[in-house]
Amino acid sequence: MSMTFRGRLLAATLCVSALAAPAGAETLADAIALAYQNNPTLQAQRASQRALDENYVQARTGWRPTLGFQASGGYSESRIPAAAGGSGIDRNGDGIPDLVRGQIFETNSSRVGVSFTQPLWTGGRVAASVNAANAEVLAGRENLRRTEAIILAQVIQAYSDTRRDQESLRIRQENVNVLTRQLQESQARFEVGEITRTDVAQSQARLAGAQALYQSAVAQLAITRAGYTTLVGQNPGDLAPEPSLAYMLPTDPDEAYKIAEEFSPQLRGQQFTEQASRARIAGARAERMPNISANVTYGFNGPAIPDRPSDVFQRDLYTRNLSGSVTATVPIYSGGLVSSRIRQSVERNNADRITVEGVRRTVMQSVTQFWSQLIAARANIASSELQVSAARIAAEGTRQEQQVGLRTTIDVLNAEQELRSAELNQVSSRRDEYVAAANVLATMGRLEARNLVPGVPQYDAAKNFRKLRMTWGWVPWEEPVDIIDQYLTVWPSNKPVAKPFEPTATPGLQPAPTATMAPATR
C-alpha cells in the first residue's frame, strides 16, 4: 500500500467530527467519475480483457505462415594410431592414401537455409479455435460490464452510506445535546424539590447511553468513509444529496424482467461462454479431418573437404537447394483420443447451456429481490416521514406537559428516544431506497458510466480488439485461407456476433433540486 493512499485511509478515519467542506459540495457524479477512471479493480479487469483479446490473435496464427532460418556447422577429426597397422587409408577413392599411420584427418561442413510453411486447410480446426476465442472475448466484455456495474453500485452504496452515517452522527450529537440540557434541567428541578433523585438518575442513564451511541456512530462513520476512499480514491467531503435515478428505472417489474433478460451482463456473458464451448465441439470433431500445408525450403550446403577447414567459408564451393512440397496429413487411428475429446467437449457445452438457464433464473430472482426492496423502502419513507412528524409533535407536547406537571421525566426521555429513532429510521429508509434502485439498474444492465456520467470519456473495450485485428503478423492471403477453413469443412462452427446495447440514457445524473435528508431538529 502506498504511503499516499495509506494517508488517505488514515484521514478518512480521523476526519469524522470535523469534515473539511470544499468550495463546492462533492456530488455523486464526481464520485462515480473518479471511480470509473481510477478504481483498481475496474482497471485490472480492463487489463485482463486486453489480455483476453490476445487469444483471438493467437488463434488466427493457425492460418498464418511460419518462417524459420536454420544454420548449422560441423567439424570432425579422425586419428589413426600407428598401432592400427596398414600404410594408409584412401578415403576419397583417388588411389592415394589420405591418412598415414599416426596422421590426423579433419573434415568441416556447414549449411544455411530458410523454411516457409503455409497452412492451406486445417479441416476447420483453426476456424473453430478462432470462433471460440471470439466468443470468449465477447464474454469478457460482458464480464467487464458486470464488474463496472458492481463497482458503480458499490460507489453509490458507499456514497449513500456516508451521507446516512453523517446524518446519523448529527442526530446522535443532537440527542446528546438535548439529553445534556434535560439532565441540567432535572438537576435544577431536583435542587428545588420538584422531582426526585430517581428522575435525575434516569436522565443520567439516558445521557450515558446516548454518548455511547454517539461514539459508535463516530466509529461507523470512520469505517464508511474508509470504504468510500477505497472505492473512489479520495476522502469524502461535504456530500451533496443523491440525484434521482428515475430516468433509468422501469415503470413496473415486468419491464425490468424484459430488459434484464436482454441486456443483463451476467446472462449475456454466460450465453457467449456457451457459444465458445459449442465452437470447441466443432474443433474437437475437426481433429478427424485432414490437414494440408505447403512448404518451401531454400538453402545452401557447404562442402565437406578433408584437411581444408578454411574452405568451408568459400562461397563458390556451396551448393544451392530449393524445394517445395504440399503435405496432407490424414489421421487414421488415435487410440480413441479424438472420440474422447469430442464427448468431453459435448458435455462441457451441455453444462454451459444448462448454466445459461440457471443464470437467467438468478437474474430474475435478483430483479425480484431488489424491486421488492425498492417498493418496501419507498413505503418506509412515507411511513417514516409521518412517524418523524408525529414524534416531533409528541416530544414537544410531552415536554410542555412536563412543565405543568402532567408528565414525568421518563415520559420526556421516552418521547425524545422515539423521535431520534424515527429520524434514524427515516435516514435509513432513504438510503435503502436509493441503494435498491441502483441494484435494480445493475441487475438490468443499465448501471453504466455512459448512462450516469456521459460527459466523462468512456472506455471502449472493443478498441483494443479492433487494433489487434490486423497487427504484426497479418498477411494478405490470410482472409482466403480463413474462408476456406470456415466453410469447406464437415463440422462448421458459427461465428459469434456481438449483441446490441441499449441507447445511452440521458441526461445522466443531475444535481438533486432539494436535499433528500431533511434536518431533524427540534
Coordinates of C-alpha atoms in Angstrom, one line a residue:
M1 CA 0.0 0.0 0.0
S2 CA 1.4 3.4 -1.0
M3 CA 2.1 6.0 1.7
T4 CA -0.3 8.4 -0.1
F5 CA -3.2 6.0 -0.1
R6 CA -2.4 4.9 3.5
G7 CA -2.6 8.6 4.5
R8 CA -6.0 8.9 2.8
L9 CA -7.4 6.0 4.7
L10 CA -6.0 7.5 7.9
A11 CA -7.6 10.8 7.1
A12 CA -10.8 9.0 6.4
T13 CA -10.7 7.5 9.9
L14 CA -9.7 10.7 11.8
C15 CA -11.7 13.4 9.9
V16 CA -15.1 12.4 11.2
S17 CA -16.3 15.1 13.6
A18 CA -14.6 17.9 11.6
L19 CA -15.3 17.4 7.9
A20 CA -13.5 19.9 5.7
A21 CA -16.1 21.1 3.2
P22 CA -14.6 22.1 -0.2
A23 CA -15.7 25.2 -2.0
G24 CA -18.4 23.2 -3.7
A25 CA -20.2 20.1 -2.4
E26 CA -19.0 16.8 -3.8
T27 CA -21.6 15.1 -6.0
L28 CA -22.4 11.5 -6.7
A29 CA -21.4 12.1 -10.4
D30 CA -18.0 13.3 -9.2
A31 CA -17.5 10.1 -7.1
I32 CA -18.6 7.9 -10.0
A33 CA -16.3 9.6 -12.5
L34 CA -13.3 9.2 -10.2
A35 CA -14.1 5.6 -9.5
Y36 CA -14.7 4.9 -13.2
Q37 CA -11.3 6.3 -14.1
N38 CA -9.2 5.2 -11.2
N39 CA -10.7 2.2 -9.4
P40 CA -8.0 -0.5 -9.2
T41 CA -10.5 -3.4 -9.6
L42 CA -12.0 -1.9 -12.7
Q43 CA -8.6 -1.0 -14.2
A44 CA -7.4 -4.6 -13.6
Q45 CA -10.5 -6.0 -15.3
R46 CA -9.8 -3.8 -18.3
A47 CA -6.2 -5.1 -18.4
S48 CA -7.5 -8.7 -18.2
Q49 CA -9.8 -8.0 -21.1
R50 CA -7.0 -6.7 -23.2
A51 CA -5.0 -9.8 -22.4
L52 CA -8.1 -11.9 -23.4
D53 CA -8.1 -10.1 -26.8
E54 CA -4.7 -11.7 -27.5
N55 CA -6.3 -15.2 -27.5
Y56 CA -8.1 -14.2 -30.7
V57 CA -4.8 -13.1 -32.3
Q58 CA -3.1 -16.3 -31.2
A59 CA -5.9 -18.4 -32.6
R60 CA -5.7 -16.7 -36.0
T61 CA -2.0 -17.5 -36.3
G62 CA -3.1 -21.0 -37.3
W63 CA -3.8 -19.6 -40.7
R64 CA -0.6 -17.6 -41.0
P65 CA 2.7 -18.8 -42.4
T66 CA 5.8 -19.6 -40.3
L67 CA 9.2 -18.6 -41.5
G68 CA 12.3 -20.1 -40.0
F69 CA 16.0 -19.8 -40.5
Q70 CA 18.4 -22.7 -40.0
A71 CA 22.2 -22.7 -39.8
S72 CA 24.5 -25.5 -38.9
G73 CA 28.2 -26.1 -38.9
G74 CA 30.2 -29.3 -38.2
Y75 CA 33.7 -30.3 -37.6
S76 CA 35.1 -33.9 -37.4
E77 CA 38.5 -35.2 -36.6
S78 CA 39.9 -38.7 -37.0
R79 CA 43.2 -40.0 -35.6
I80 CA 44.7 -43.3 -36.7
P81 CA 47.3 -44.6 -34.3
A82 CA 50.4 -46.3 -35.6
A83 CA 49.5 -49.5 -33.8
A84 CA 46.4 -49.8 -36.1
G85 CA 48.6 -51.1 -38.9
G86 CA 48.5 -50.5 -42.6
S87 CA 50.2 -48.0 -44.7
G88 CA 47.3 -45.6 -45.1
I89 CA 43.6 -45.2 -45.8
D90 CA 42.2 -44.0 -49.1
R91 CA 39.0 -42.1 -48.1
N92 CA 38.2 -40.2 -51.3
G93 CA 38.8 -43.0 -53.8
D94 CA 41.6 -41.3 -55.8
G95 CA 44.0 -44.2 -55.2
I96 CA 46.2 -42.1 -52.9
P97 CA 46.2 -42.9 -49.2
D98 CA 44.7 -39.9 -47.4
L99 CA 45.9 -40.8 -44.0
V100 CA 49.0 -42.5 -43.0
R101 CA 49.8 -44.0 -39.6
G102 CA 49.7 -41.5 -36.8
Q103 CA 48.3 -38.8 -39.0
I104 CA 45.1 -36.6 -38.3
F105 CA 42.2 -36.4 -40.7
E106 CA 39.9 -33.3 -40.4
T107 CA 36.6 -32.5 -42.1
N108 CA 34.4 -29.3 -42.0
S109 CA 30.8 -28.9 -43.2
S110 CA 28.1 -26.2 -43.0
R111 CA 24.6 -25.4 -44.0
V112 CA 22.3 -22.4 -44.1
G113 CA 18.6 -22.3 -45.2
V114 CA 15.2 -20.7 -44.9
S115 CA 12.0 -22.7 -44.5
F116 CA 8.5 -21.3 -45.2
T117 CA 5.4 -23.2 -44.2
Q118 CA 1.8 -22.1 -45.1
P119 CA -1.3 -23.9 -43.8
L120 CA -3.8 -24.3 -46.6
W121 CA -6.7 -26.2 -44.9
T122 CA -6.9 -27.4 -41.3
G123 CA -10.2 -29.2 -41.6
G124 CA -11.9 -26.5 -39.5
R125 CA -9.6 -26.8 -36.5
V126 CA -8.3 -23.2 -36.6
A127 CA -11.8 -21.8 -37.6
A128 CA -13.3 -23.4 -34.5
S129 CA -10.5 -22.1 -32.3
V130 CA -10.9 -18.6 -33.7
N131 CA -14.7 -18.7 -33.2
A132 CA -14.2 -19.9 -29.6
A133 CA -11.7 -17.2 -28.9
N134 CA -14.0 -14.6 -30.3
A135 CA -16.9 -15.8 -28.1
E136 CA -14.6 -15.7 -25.1
V137 CA -13.6 -12.1 -25.9
L138 CA -17.3 -11.1 -26.1
A139 CA -18.0 -12.9 -22.8
G140 CA -15.1 -11.0 -21.3
R141 CA -16.6 -7.7 -22.4
E142 CA -19.8 -8.7 -20.6
N143 CA -17.8 -9.6 -17.5
L144 CA -16.2 -6.1 -17.8
R145 CA -19.7 -4.6 -17.9
R146 CA -20.7 -6.6 -14.9
T147 CA -17.6 -5.5 -13.0
E148 CA -18.3 -1.9 -13.9
A149 CA -21.9 -2.2 -12.7
I150 CA -20.7 -3.8 -9.4
I151 CA -18.1 -1.1 -8.8
L152 CA -20.6 1.7 -9.6
A153 CA -23.2 0.1 -7.3
Q154 CA -20.6 -0.1 -4.6
V155 CA -19.8 3.6 -5.1
I156 CA -23.4 4.5 -4.9
Q157 CA -23.9 2.5 -1.7
A158 CA -20.7 3.9 -0.2
Y159 CA -21.9 7.4 -1.1
S160 CA -25.3 6.8 0.4
D161 CA -23.9 5.1 3.5
T162 CA -21.6 8.0 4.1
R163 CA -24.4 10.5 3.9
R164 CA -26.6 8.3 6.1
D165 CA -23.8 7.9 8.7
Q166 CA -23.1 11.6 8.6
E167 CA -26.7 12.4 9.2
S168 CA -26.9 9.7 11.9
L169 CA -23.9 11.2 13.6
R170 CA -25.6 14.6 13.5
I171 CA -28.8 13.1 15.0
R172 CA -26.7 11.3 17.7
Q173 CA -25.0 14.6 18.5
E174 CA -28.3 16.4 18.7
N175 CA -29.6 13.7 21.0
V176 CA -26.6 14.1 23.3
N177 CA -27.1 17.9 23.4
V178 CA -30.8 17.5 24.2
L179 CA -30.2 14.9 26.9
T180 CA -27.5 17.1 28.4
R181 CA -29.9 20.0 28.6
Q182 CA -32.5 17.6 30.1
L183 CA -30.1 16.4 32.7
Q184 CA -29.2 20.0 33.7
E185 CA -32.9 20.8 33.9
S186 CA -33.6 17.7 36.0
Q187 CA -30.7 18.6 38.4
A188 CA -32.1 22.2 38.7
R189 CA -35.6 20.9 39.5
F190 CA -34.2 18.4 41.9
E191 CA -32.4 21.1 43.8
V192 CA -35.7 23.0 44.3
G193 CA -37.6 19.8 45.3
E194 CA -39.8 19.5 42.2
I195 CA -38.6 16.0 41.3
T196 CA -36.8 13.1 43.0
R197 CA -33.3 11.7 42.6
T198 CA -34.8 8.9 40.5
D199 CA -35.7 11.4 37.8
V200 CA -32.1 12.7 37.8
A201 CA -30.7 9.2 37.6
Q202 CA -33.0 8.4 34.7
S203 CA -31.7 11.5 32.9
Q204 CA -28.1 10.5 33.7
A205 CA -28.6 6.9 32.4
R206 CA -30.2 8.1 29.1
L207 CA -27.4 10.6 28.6
A208 CA -24.7 8.0 29.1
G209 CA -26.4 5.7 26.7
A210 CA -26.7 8.5 24.1
Q211 CA -23.0 9.2 24.5
A212 CA -22.1 5.6 23.9
L213 CA -24.3 5.5 20.8
Y214 CA -22.6 8.7 19.6
Q215 CA -19.2 7.1 19.9
S216 CA -20.5 4.1 18.0
A217 CA -21.8 6.4 15.3
V218 CA -18.3 8.1 15.1
A219 CA -16.7 4.7 14.6
Q220 CA -19.2 3.6 12.0
L221 CA -18.7 6.8 10.0
A222 CA -15.0 6.3 10.0
I223 CA -15.5 2.8 8.7
T224 CA -17.9 4.0 6.0
R225 CA -15.5 6.8 5.0
A226 CA -12.6 4.4 4.6
G227 CA -14.7 2.2 2.4
Y228 CA -15.7 5.2 0.3
T229 CA -12.0 6.2 0.0
T230 CA -11.0 2.7 -1.1
L231 CA -13.6 2.8 -4.0
V232 CA -13.3 6.4 -5.1
G233 CA -9.7 7.2 -4.3
Q234 CA -10.2 10.3 -2.2
N235 CA -11.8 11.1 1.1
P236 CA -15.5 12.2 1.2
G237 CA -16.1 15.8 2.0
D238 CA -19.4 17.7 2.0
L239 CA -21.5 15.3 0.0
A240 CA -24.4 16.7 -2.0
P241 CA -27.8 15.0 -1.9
E242 CA -28.2 12.0 -4.2
P243 CA -29.7 12.8 -7.6
S244 CA -32.7 11.0 -8.9
L245 CA -32.3 7.7 -10.8
A246 CA -35.9 7.8 -12.0
Y247 CA -34.9 8.5 -15.6
M248 CA -33.4 5.0 -15.8
L249 CA -35.8 3.0 -13.7
P250 CA -38.6 1.0 -15.4
T251 CA -42.2 1.7 -14.6
D252 CA -43.1 -1.9 -13.5
P253 CA -41.3 -5.2 -12.7
D254 CA -42.4 -6.8 -16.0
E255 CA -40.4 -4.2 -17.9
A256 CA -37.4 -4.8 -15.6
Y257 CA -37.6 -8.5 -16.3
K258 CA -37.7 -8.0 -20.0
I259 CA -34.7 -5.5 -20.0
A260 CA -32.7 -7.8 -17.7
E261 CA -33.3 -10.8 -19.9
E262 CA -32.0 -9.0 -22.9
F263 CA -29.2 -6.7 -21.5
S264 CA -28.0 -8.3 -18.2
P265 CA -24.2 -8.6 -18.5
Q266 CA -24.2 -11.7 -16.3
L267 CA -26.7 -13.5 -18.6
R268 CA -25.2 -12.4 -21.8
G269 CA -21.7 -13.3 -20.6
Q270 CA -22.9 -16.9 -19.9
Q271 CA -24.5 -17.1 -23.4
F272 CA -21.2 -16.2 -25.0
T273 CA -19.5 -18.7 -22.9
E274 CA -21.9 -21.4 -24.2
Q275 CA -21.1 -20.3 -27.7
A276 CA -17.4 -20.7 -27.1
S277 CA -17.8 -24.3 -25.8
R278 CA -20.1 -25.1 -28.7
A279 CA -17.3 -23.9 -31.1
R280 CA -14.9 -26.3 -29.3
I281 CA -17.1 -29.2 -30.2
A282 CA -16.5 -28.4 -33.9
G283 CA -12.8 -28.1 -33.1
A284 CA -12.7 -31.5 -31.5
R285 CA -14.6 -33.1 -34.4
A286 CA -12.2 -31.4 -36.9
E287 CA -9.4 -33.5 -35.4
R288 CA -10.7 -36.3 -37.7
M289 CA -10.2 -34.2 -40.8
P290 CA -7.0 -34.0 -42.9
N291 CA -4.6 -31.1 -42.6
I292 CA -3.0 -29.7 -45.7
S293 CA 0.0 -27.3 -45.8
A294 CA 2.6 -26.1 -48.2
N295 CA 6.3 -25.9 -47.5
V296 CA 9.2 -24.2 -49.4
T297 CA 12.8 -24.6 -48.4
Y298 CA 15.7 -22.6 -49.8
G299 CA 19.3 -23.1 -48.6
F300 CA 23.0 -23.7 -49.2
N301 CA 25.0 -26.7 -48.3
G302 CA 28.7 -26.3 -47.7
P303 CA 31.4 -28.8 -48.8
A304 CA 32.9 -31.4 -46.5
I305 CA 36.6 -31.0 -47.5
P306 CA 39.2 -33.1 -45.8
D307 CA 42.2 -31.4 -44.3
R308 CA 41.0 -27.9 -45.6
P309 CA 39.0 -26.4 -42.7
S310 CA 39.1 -22.9 -44.1
D311 CA 37.5 -23.8 -47.5
V312 CA 34.1 -24.1 -45.7
F313 CA 33.8 -20.3 -46.0
Q314 CA 34.3 -20.1 -49.7
R315 CA 31.0 -19.1 -51.5
D316 CA 31.9 -20.8 -54.8
L317 CA 32.0 -24.2 -53.0
Y318 CA 28.4 -24.1 -51.7
T319 CA 25.5 -26.0 -53.3
R320 CA 22.2 -24.2 -53.6
N321 CA 19.0 -26.1 -52.8
L322 CA 15.3 -25.1 -53.5
S323 CA 12.5 -27.5 -52.7
G324 CA 8.7 -27.2 -52.4
S325 CA 6.1 -29.6 -51.2
V326 CA 2.4 -29.9 -50.3
T327 CA 1.7 -32.2 -47.4
A328 CA -1.6 -33.7 -46.5
T329 CA -1.8 -35.3 -43.1
V330 CA -4.7 -37.7 -42.6
P331 CA -5.4 -39.0 -39.1
I332 CA -6.4 -42.7 -39.2
Y333 CA -6.2 -44.1 -35.7
S334 CA -5.6 -42.2 -32.4
G335 CA -6.4 -44.8 -29.9
G336 CA -9.8 -43.2 -29.0
L337 CA -8.3 -39.8 -28.1
V338 CA -10.3 -37.8 -30.6
S339 CA -13.5 -39.5 -29.7
S340 CA -12.9 -38.9 -26.0
R341 CA -12.2 -35.2 -26.7
I342 CA -15.5 -34.9 -28.7
R343 CA -17.5 -36.4 -25.9
Q344 CA -15.8 -34.2 -23.3
S345 CA -16.5 -31.0 -25.4
V346 CA -20.1 -32.0 -25.8
E347 CA -20.6 -32.4 -22.1
R348 CA -18.9 -29.2 -21.3
N349 CA -21.2 -27.5 -23.7
N350 CA -24.2 -29.2 -22.1
A351 CA -23.0 -27.8 -18.7
D352 CA -22.7 -24.3 -20.2
R353 CA -26.1 -24.5 -21.9
I354 CA -27.7 -25.6 -18.6
T355 CA -25.9 -22.9 -16.7
V356 CA -27.5 -20.3 -19.1
E357 CA -30.9 -21.2 -17.7
G358 CA -29.5 -21.1 -14.1
V359 CA -28.1 -17.7 -14.6
R360 CA -31.4 -16.5 -16.2
R361 CA -33.3 -17.6 -13.1
T362 CA -30.7 -16.0 -10.8
V363 CA -31.0 -12.7 -12.7
M364 CA -34.8 -12.8 -12.5
Q365 CA -34.6 -13.6 -8.8
S366 CA -32.2 -10.6 -8.3
V367 CA -34.6 -8.3 -10.1
T368 CA -37.5 -9.5 -7.9
Q369 CA -35.4 -9.1 -4.8
F370 CA -34.2 -5.6 -5.4
W371 CA -37.5 -4.4 -6.9
S372 CA -39.3 -5.7 -3.7
Q373 CA -36.7 -3.9 -1.6
L374 CA -37.3 -0.7 -3.6
I375 CA -41.0 -0.8 -3.1
A376 CA -40.6 -1.6 0.6
A377 CA -38.2 1.2 1.0
R378 CA -40.5 3.7 -0.7
A379 CA -43.3 2.7 1.6
N380 CA -40.9 3.0 4.6
I381 CA -40.0 6.5 3.5
A382 CA -43.6 7.6 3.5
S383 CA -44.2 6.0 6.9
S384 CA -41.1 7.3 8.4
E385 CA -41.9 10.9 7.4
L386 CA -45.3 10.6 9.1
Q387 CA -43.6 9.0 12.1
V388 CA -41.0 11.8 12.4
S389 CA -43.6 14.5 12.1
A390 CA -45.8 12.8 14.8
A391 CA -42.9 12.0 17.1
R392 CA -41.7 15.6 16.9
I393 CA -45.1 16.9 17.9
A394 CA -45.3 14.3 20.6
A395 CA -41.9 15.1 22.0
E396 CA -42.7 18.9 22.1
G397 CA -46.1 18.3 23.7
T398 CA -44.6 15.9 26.3
R399 CA -42.0 18.5 27.3
Q400 CA -44.7 21.2 27.7
E401 CA -46.9 18.9 29.7
Q402 CA -44.0 18.2 31.9
Q403 CA -43.7 21.9 32.7
V404 CA -47.2 21.9 34.2
G405 CA -46.8 18.6 36.0
L406 CA -48.8 16.3 33.6
R407 CA -45.8 14.3 32.5
T408 CA -42.8 12.8 34.3
T409 CA -39.1 12.9 33.4
I410 CA -39.2 9.4 32.0
D411 CA -42.1 10.4 29.7
V412 CA -40.0 13.2 28.2
L413 CA -37.0 10.9 27.8
N414 CA -39.1 8.2 26.1
A415 CA -40.6 10.8 23.8
E416 CA -37.1 12.1 22.8
Q417 CA -35.9 8.5 22.2
E418 CA -38.9 7.8 19.9
L419 CA -38.1 10.9 18.0
R420 CA -34.5 10.0 17.4
S421 CA -35.4 6.5 16.5
A422 CA -37.9 7.8 13.9
E423 CA -35.3 10.2 12.5
L424 CA -32.8 7.4 12.1
N425 CA -35.4 5.2 10.5
Q426 CA -36.1 8.0 8.0
V427 CA -32.5 8.4 7.1
S428 CA -32.0 4.6 6.7
S429 CA -35.2 4.3 4.6
R430 CA -34.0 6.9 2.1
R431 CA -30.6 5.2 1.9
D432 CA -32.2 1.8 1.4
E433 CA -34.5 3.2 -1.4
Y434 CA -31.6 4.7 -3.3
V435 CA -29.4 1.6 -3.0
A436 CA -32.2 -0.7 -4.0
A437 CA -32.8 1.4 -7.1
A438 CA -29.1 1.2 -8.0
N439 CA -29.1 -2.6 -7.6
V440 CA -32.2 -2.9 -9.8
L441 CA -30.3 -0.9 -12.5
A442 CA -27.2 -3.0 -12.1
T443 CA -29.1 -6.3 -12.5
M444 CA -30.8 -5.0 -15.6
G445 CA -27.5 -3.9 -17.2
R446 CA -28.2 -0.1 -17.1
L447 CA -25.9 0.9 -14.3
E448 CA -23.1 2.0 -16.6
A449 CA -20.9 5.1 -16.7
R450 CA -22.3 6.1 -20.1
N451 CA -25.8 6.4 -18.5
L452 CA -24.7 8.0 -15.3
V453 CA -21.8 10.3 -16.4
P454 CA -22.0 10.6 -20.2
G455 CA -19.7 13.6 -20.1
V456 CA -16.8 11.5 -18.9
P457 CA -14.6 9.8 -21.6
Q458 CA -15.8 6.3 -21.9
Y459 CA -13.6 3.2 -22.1
D460 CA -14.1 1.3 -25.3
A461 CA -13.4 -2.4 -24.7
A462 CA -13.6 -3.1 -28.5
K463 CA -11.0 -0.5 -29.4
N464 CA -8.0 -2.7 -28.5
F465 CA -9.6 -5.7 -30.2
R466 CA -10.1 -3.8 -33.5
K467 CA -6.4 -2.7 -33.3
L468 CA -5.3 -6.3 -33.0
R469 CA -7.3 -7.5 -35.9
M470 CA -4.5 -6.5 -38.4
T471 CA -1.5 -6.2 -36.3
W472 CA 2.0 -7.5 -36.7
G473 CA 1.9 -11.0 -38.3
W474 CA -1.1 -10.4 -40.6
V475 CA -0.7 -11.5 -44.2
P476 CA -2.9 -10.6 -47.2
W477 CA -3.7 -14.2 -48.0
E478 CA -5.0 -14.9 -44.5
E479 CA -8.5 -14.0 -45.4
P480 CA -8.9 -16.6 -48.3
V481 CA -7.5 -19.3 -46.0
D482 CA -10.0 -18.1 -43.4
I483 CA -12.9 -18.5 -45.8
I484 CA -11.7 -22.0 -46.9
D485 CA -11.3 -23.2 -43.4
Q486 CA -14.6 -21.8 -42.2
Y487 CA -16.8 -23.2 -44.9
L488 CA -15.1 -26.2 -46.5
T489 CA -15.5 -28.4 -43.5
V490 CA -17.9 -31.1 -42.4
W491 CA -18.4 -29.7 -39.0
P492 CA -18.5 -25.9 -39.3
S493 CA -18.8 -23.6 -36.3
N494 CA -20.9 -20.5 -36.2
K495 CA -19.2 -17.1 -35.9
P496 CA -20.3 -15.4 -32.7
V497 CA -21.9 -11.9 -33.2
A498 CA -21.8 -9.1 -30.6
K499 CA -25.1 -8.3 -29.1
P500 CA -26.6 -4.7 -29.4
F501 CA -26.7 -2.4 -26.4
E502 CA -29.4 -0.1 -25.2
P503 CA -29.2 3.5 -26.3
T504 CA -27.5 5.8 -23.8
A505 CA -29.9 7.1 -21.2
T506 CA -29.9 10.9 -21.0
P507 CA -29.3 13.3 -19.4
G508 CA -27.2 11.5 -16.8
L509 CA -27.1 12.2 -13.1
Q510 CA -28.3 15.7 -12.3
P511 CA -28.0 17.6 -9.0
A512 CA -30.9 17.0 -6.7
P513 CA -33.2 20.1 -6.5
T514 CA -33.6 19.7 -2.8
A515 CA -31.9 17.8 0.0
T516 CA -33.2 14.2 0.4
M517 CA -32.3 14.1 4.0
A518 CA -34.2 16.9 5.8
P519 CA -32.7 18.2 9.0
A520 CA -34.2 16.5 12.0
T521 CA -34.0 19.4 14.5
R522 CA -36.5 20.3 17.2

